[in-house]
CSV table of C-alpha atoms and ligand atoms in Angstrom, one decimal:
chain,number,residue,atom,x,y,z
M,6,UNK,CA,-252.6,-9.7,-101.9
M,7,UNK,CA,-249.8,-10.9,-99.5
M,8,UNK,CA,-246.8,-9.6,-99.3
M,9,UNK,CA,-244.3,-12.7,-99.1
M,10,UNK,CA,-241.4,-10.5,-98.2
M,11,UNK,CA,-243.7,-9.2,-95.0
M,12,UNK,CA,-244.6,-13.2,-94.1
M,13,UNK,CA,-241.8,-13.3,-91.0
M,14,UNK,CA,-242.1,-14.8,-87.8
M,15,UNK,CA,-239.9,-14.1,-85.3
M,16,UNK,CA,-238.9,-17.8,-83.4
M,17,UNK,CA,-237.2,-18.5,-80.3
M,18,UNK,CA,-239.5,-19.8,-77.9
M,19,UNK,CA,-237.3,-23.0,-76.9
M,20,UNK,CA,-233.4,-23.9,-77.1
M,21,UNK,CA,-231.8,-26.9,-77.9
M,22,UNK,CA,-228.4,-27.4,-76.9
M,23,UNK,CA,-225.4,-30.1,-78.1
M,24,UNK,CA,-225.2,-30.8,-73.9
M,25,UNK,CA,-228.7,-31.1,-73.3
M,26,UNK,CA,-229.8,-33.3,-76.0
M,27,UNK,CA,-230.0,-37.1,-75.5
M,28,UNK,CA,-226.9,-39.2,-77.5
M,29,UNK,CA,-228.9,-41.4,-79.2
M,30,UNK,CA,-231.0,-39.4,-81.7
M,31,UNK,CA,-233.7,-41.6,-82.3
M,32,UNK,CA,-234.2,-41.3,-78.9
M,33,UNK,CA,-234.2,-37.0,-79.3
M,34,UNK,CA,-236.7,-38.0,-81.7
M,35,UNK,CA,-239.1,-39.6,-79.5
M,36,UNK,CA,-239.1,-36.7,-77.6
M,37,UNK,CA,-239.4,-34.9,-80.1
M,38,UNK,CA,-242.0,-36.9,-81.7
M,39,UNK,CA,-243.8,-37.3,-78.2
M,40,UNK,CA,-244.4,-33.5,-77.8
M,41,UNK,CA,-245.5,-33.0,-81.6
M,42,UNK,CA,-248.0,-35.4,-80.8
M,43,UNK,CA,-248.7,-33.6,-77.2
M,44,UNK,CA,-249.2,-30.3,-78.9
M,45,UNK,CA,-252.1,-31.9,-81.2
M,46,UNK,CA,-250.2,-31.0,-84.8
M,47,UNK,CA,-251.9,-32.1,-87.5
M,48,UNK,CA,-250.4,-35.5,-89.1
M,49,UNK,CA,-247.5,-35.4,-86.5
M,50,UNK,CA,-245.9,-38.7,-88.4
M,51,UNK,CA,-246.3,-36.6,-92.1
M,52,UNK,CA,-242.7,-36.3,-93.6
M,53,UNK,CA,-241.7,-35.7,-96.9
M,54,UNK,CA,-239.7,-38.6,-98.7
M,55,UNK,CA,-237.1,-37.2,-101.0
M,56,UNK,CA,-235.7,-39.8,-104.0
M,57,UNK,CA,-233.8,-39.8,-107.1
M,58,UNK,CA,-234.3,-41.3,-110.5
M,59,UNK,CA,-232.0,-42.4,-113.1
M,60,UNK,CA,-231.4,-39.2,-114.4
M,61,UNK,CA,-230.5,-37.5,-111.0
M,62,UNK,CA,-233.9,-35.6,-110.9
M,63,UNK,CA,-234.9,-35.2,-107.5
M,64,UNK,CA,-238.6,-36.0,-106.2
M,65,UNK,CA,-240.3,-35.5,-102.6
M,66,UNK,CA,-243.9,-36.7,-101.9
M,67,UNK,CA,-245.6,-37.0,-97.9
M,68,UNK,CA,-245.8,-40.6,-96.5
M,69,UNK,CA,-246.6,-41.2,-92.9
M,70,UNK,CA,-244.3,-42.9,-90.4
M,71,UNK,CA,-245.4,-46.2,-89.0
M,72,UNK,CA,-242.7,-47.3,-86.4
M,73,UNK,CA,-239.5,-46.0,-85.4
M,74,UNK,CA,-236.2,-47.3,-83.3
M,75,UNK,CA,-233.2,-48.2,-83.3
M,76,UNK,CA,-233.1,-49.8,-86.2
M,77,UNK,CA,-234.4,-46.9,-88.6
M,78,UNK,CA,-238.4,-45.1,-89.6
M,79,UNK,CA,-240.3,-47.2,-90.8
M,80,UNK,CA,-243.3,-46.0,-93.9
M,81,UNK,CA,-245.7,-48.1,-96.0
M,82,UNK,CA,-246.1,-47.7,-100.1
M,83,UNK,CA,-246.4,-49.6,-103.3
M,84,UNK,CA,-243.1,-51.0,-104.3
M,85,UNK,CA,-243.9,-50.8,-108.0
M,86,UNK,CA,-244.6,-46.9,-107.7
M,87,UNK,CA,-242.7,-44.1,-109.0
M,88,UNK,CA,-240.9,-43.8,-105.6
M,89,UNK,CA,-240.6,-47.6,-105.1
M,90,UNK,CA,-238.7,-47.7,-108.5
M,91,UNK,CA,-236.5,-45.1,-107.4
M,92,UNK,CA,-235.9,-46.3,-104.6
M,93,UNK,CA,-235.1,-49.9,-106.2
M,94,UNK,CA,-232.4,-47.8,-108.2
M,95,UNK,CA,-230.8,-45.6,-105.8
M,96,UNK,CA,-232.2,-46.6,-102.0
M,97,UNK,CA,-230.6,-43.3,-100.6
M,98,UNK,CA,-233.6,-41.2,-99.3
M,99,UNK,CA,-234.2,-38.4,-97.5
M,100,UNK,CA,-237.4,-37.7,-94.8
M,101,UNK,CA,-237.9,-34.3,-93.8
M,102,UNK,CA,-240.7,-33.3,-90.7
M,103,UNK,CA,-241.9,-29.9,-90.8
M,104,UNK,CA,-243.2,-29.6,-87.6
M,105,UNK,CA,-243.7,-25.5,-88.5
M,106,UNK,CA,-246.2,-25.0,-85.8
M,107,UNK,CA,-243.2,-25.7,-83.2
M,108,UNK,CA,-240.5,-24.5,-84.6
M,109,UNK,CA,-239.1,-27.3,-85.2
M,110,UNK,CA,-237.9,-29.8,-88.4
M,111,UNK,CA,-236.3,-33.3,-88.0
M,112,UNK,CA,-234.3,-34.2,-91.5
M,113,UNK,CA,-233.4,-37.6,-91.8
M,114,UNK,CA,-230.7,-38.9,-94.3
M,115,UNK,CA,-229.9,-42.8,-95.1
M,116,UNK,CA,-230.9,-45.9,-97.1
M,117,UNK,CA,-233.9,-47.6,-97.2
M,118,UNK,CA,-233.9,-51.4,-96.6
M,119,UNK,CA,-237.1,-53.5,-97.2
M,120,UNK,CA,-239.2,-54.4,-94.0
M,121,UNK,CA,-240.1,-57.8,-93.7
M,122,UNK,CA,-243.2,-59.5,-95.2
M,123,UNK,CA,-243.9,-60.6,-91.8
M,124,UNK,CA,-243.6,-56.8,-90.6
M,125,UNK,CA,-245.8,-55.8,-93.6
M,126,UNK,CA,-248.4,-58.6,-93.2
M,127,UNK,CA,-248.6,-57.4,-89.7
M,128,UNK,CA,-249.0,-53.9,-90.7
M,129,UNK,CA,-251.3,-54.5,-93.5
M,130,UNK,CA,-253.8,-56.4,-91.0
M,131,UNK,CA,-254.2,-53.9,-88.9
M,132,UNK,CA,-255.7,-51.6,-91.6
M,133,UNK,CA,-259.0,-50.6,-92.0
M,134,UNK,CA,-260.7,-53.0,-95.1
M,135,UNK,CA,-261.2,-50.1,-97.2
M,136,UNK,CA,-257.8,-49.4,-96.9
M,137,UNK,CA,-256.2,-52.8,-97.7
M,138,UNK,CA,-258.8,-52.8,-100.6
M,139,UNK,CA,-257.4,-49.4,-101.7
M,140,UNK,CA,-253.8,-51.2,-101.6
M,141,UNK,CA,-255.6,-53.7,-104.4
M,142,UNK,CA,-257.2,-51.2,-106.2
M,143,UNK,CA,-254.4,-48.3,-107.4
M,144,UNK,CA,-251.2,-49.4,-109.4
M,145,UNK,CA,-249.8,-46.2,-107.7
M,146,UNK,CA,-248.4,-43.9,-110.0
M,147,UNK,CA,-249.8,-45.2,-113.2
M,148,UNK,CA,-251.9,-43.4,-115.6
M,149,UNK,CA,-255.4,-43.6,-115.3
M,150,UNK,CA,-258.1,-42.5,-117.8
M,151,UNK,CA,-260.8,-41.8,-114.9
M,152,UNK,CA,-261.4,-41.8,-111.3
M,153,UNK,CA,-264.2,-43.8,-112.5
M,154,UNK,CA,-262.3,-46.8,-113.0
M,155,UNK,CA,-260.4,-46.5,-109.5
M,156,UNK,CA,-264.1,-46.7,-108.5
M,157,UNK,CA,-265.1,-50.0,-110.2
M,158,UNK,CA,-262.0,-51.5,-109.4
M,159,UNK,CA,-262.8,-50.6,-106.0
M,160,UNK,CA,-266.2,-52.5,-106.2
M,161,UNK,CA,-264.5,-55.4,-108.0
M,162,UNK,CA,-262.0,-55.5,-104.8
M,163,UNK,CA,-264.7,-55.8,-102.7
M,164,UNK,CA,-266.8,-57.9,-104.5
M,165,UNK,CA,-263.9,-60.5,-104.7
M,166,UNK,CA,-262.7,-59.5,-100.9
M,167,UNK,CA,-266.5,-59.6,-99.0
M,168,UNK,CA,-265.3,-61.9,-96.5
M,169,UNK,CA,-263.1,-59.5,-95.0
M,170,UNK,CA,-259.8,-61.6,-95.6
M,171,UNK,CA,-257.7,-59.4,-97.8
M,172,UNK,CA,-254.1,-60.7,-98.7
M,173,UNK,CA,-251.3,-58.6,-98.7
M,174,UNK,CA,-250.4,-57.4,-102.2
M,175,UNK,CA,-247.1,-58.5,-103.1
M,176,UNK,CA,-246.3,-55.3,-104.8
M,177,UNK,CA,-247.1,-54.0,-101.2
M,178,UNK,CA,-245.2,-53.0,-97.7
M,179,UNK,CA,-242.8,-51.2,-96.0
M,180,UNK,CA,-239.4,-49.9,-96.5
M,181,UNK,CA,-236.9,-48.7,-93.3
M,182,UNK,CA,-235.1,-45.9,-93.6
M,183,UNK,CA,-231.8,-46.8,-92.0
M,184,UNK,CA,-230.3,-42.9,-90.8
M,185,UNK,CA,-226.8,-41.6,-91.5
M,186,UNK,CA,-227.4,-38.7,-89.9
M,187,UNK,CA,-230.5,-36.4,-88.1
M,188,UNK,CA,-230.6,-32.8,-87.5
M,189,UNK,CA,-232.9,-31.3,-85.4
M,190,UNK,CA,-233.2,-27.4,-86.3
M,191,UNK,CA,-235.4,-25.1,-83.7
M,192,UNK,CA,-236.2,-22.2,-84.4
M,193,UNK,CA,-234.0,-19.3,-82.3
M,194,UNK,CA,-234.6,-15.4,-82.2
M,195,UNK,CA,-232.9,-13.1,-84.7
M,196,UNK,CA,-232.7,-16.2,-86.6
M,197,UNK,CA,-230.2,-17.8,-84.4
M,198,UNK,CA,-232.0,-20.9,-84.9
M,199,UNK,CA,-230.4,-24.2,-83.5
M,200,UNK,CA,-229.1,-27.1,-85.9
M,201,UNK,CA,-227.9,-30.4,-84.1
M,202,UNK,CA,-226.4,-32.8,-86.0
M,203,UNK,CA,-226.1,-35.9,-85.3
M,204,UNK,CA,-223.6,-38.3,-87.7
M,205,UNK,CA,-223.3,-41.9,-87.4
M,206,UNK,CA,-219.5,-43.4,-87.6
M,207,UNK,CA,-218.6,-46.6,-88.7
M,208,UNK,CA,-219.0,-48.1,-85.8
M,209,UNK,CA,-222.4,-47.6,-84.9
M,210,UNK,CA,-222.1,-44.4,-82.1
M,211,UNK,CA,-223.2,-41.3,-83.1
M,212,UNK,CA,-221.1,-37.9,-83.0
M,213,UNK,CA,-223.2,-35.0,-82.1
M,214,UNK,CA,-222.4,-31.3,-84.0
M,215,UNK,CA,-223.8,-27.9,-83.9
M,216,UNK,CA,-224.8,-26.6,-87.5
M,217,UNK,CA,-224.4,-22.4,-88.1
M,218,UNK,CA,-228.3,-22.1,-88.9
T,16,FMN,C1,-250.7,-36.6,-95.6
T,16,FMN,C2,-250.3,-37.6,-96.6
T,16,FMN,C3,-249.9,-38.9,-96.3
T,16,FMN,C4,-249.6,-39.8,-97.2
T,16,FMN,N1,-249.1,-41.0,-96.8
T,16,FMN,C5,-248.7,-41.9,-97.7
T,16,FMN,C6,-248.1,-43.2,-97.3
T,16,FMN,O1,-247.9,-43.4,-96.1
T,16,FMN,N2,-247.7,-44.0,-98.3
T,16,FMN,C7,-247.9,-43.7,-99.7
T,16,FMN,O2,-247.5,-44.6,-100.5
T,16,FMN,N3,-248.4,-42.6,-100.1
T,16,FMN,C8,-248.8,-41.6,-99.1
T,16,FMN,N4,-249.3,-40.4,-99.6
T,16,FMN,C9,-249.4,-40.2,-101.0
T,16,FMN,C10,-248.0,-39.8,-101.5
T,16,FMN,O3,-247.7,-38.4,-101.2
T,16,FMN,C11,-247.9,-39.9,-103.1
T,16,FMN,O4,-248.9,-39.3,-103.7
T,16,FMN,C12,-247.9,-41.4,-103.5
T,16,FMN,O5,-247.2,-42.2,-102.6
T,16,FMN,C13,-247.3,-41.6,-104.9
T,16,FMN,O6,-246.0,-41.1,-104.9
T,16,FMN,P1,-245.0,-41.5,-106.1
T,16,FMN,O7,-245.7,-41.4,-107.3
T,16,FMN,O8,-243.8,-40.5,-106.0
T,16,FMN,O9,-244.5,-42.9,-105.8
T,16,FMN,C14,-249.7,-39.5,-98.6
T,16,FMN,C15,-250.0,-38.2,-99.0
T,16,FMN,C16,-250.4,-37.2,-98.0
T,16,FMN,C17,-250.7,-35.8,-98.4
């Protein structure tokens, strides 16, 4: 059986410095993003969505990143889910991307805001039809008896769907996560690992920190 206290790797292949990184940090992020995608990690846009319910409970699930700038990160979801009702009671959020395989995690902190329907609709079209039927089909988070009736409500979806055309659920689309801050942390030797911190002020510009690791 493994040892967990023997499970060590020793970083430090890379170095990220407060000068050298770019002011604007969704643009450190494209790079960022860029060479996650040029190294061929699996799921590069995975990041787990920390949100808080009523009772101050924390909860974190994986949801993929559709579009990025300026204006915040961008995921798709059921509003009516466990997270979307969270999120309809407390839209502070947290998105973390544990990009493990290169040393490297981006954490994301801010609000989320509601993407347009327009934004959504566009979205939504360009999904596969099994997938917009999926949308249709699961009253995410919900109890269910049996996967066998997400299966015929999958075949009633497509039975009443067969022309292709398939609407956007209004209980559907996208929420933007608008950042307060981003830290990017890489991994450094002896654990001198690199945290930069990046903090938005009031008026819009972003002040740049180094975080001990
Ligand atoms: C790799 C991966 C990607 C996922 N992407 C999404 C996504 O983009 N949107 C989504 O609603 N759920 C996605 N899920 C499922 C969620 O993790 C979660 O099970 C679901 O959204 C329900 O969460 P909730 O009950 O907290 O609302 C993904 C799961 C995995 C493992």
């Amino acid at each position: 059986m493994a040892d967990l206290g023997d499970l060590r790797e020793e970083y430090g292949h890379d170095s990220l410095s407060e000068d050298s990184v770019h002011p604007n940090p969704v643009e450190q992020f494209r790079i960022w993003f860029d060479h996650a995608v040029d190294k061929k990690i699996p799921e590069p846009n995975a990041m787990s969505l920390a949100t808080v319910d009523e009772t101050g409970q924390p909860w974190q699930r994986t949801v993929l990143l559709k579009a990025y700038d300026d204006k915040g990160f961008v995921f798709y979801t059921n509003y009516e889910s466990r997270k979307g009702k969270q999120l309809a009671h407390n839209p502070k959020t947290c998105v973390l991307f544990p990009w493990i395989q290169l040393e490297r995690q981006v954490i994301v902190t801010g609000s989320v805001e509601r993407v347009s329907t327009s934004e959504s609709l566009k979205y939504f079209a360009s999904r596969p039809f099994g997938s917009r039927l999926g949308a249709w089909v699961s009253q995410q988070s919900s109890v269910v008896s049996s996967r066998s009736i997400l299966l015929a409500k999958f075949e009633e979806m497509k039975n009443k769907f067969k022309d292709g055309d398939v609407p956007l659920p209004s209980f559907w689309g996208g929420y933007r996560i608008v950042p307060d801050t981003i830290e990017f942390w890489l991994g450094g030797k002896s654990r001198i690992h690199d945290r930069i911190f990046y903090r938005k002020a009031s008026d819009g510009s972003w002040t740049i920190e180094r975080l001990a690791p």
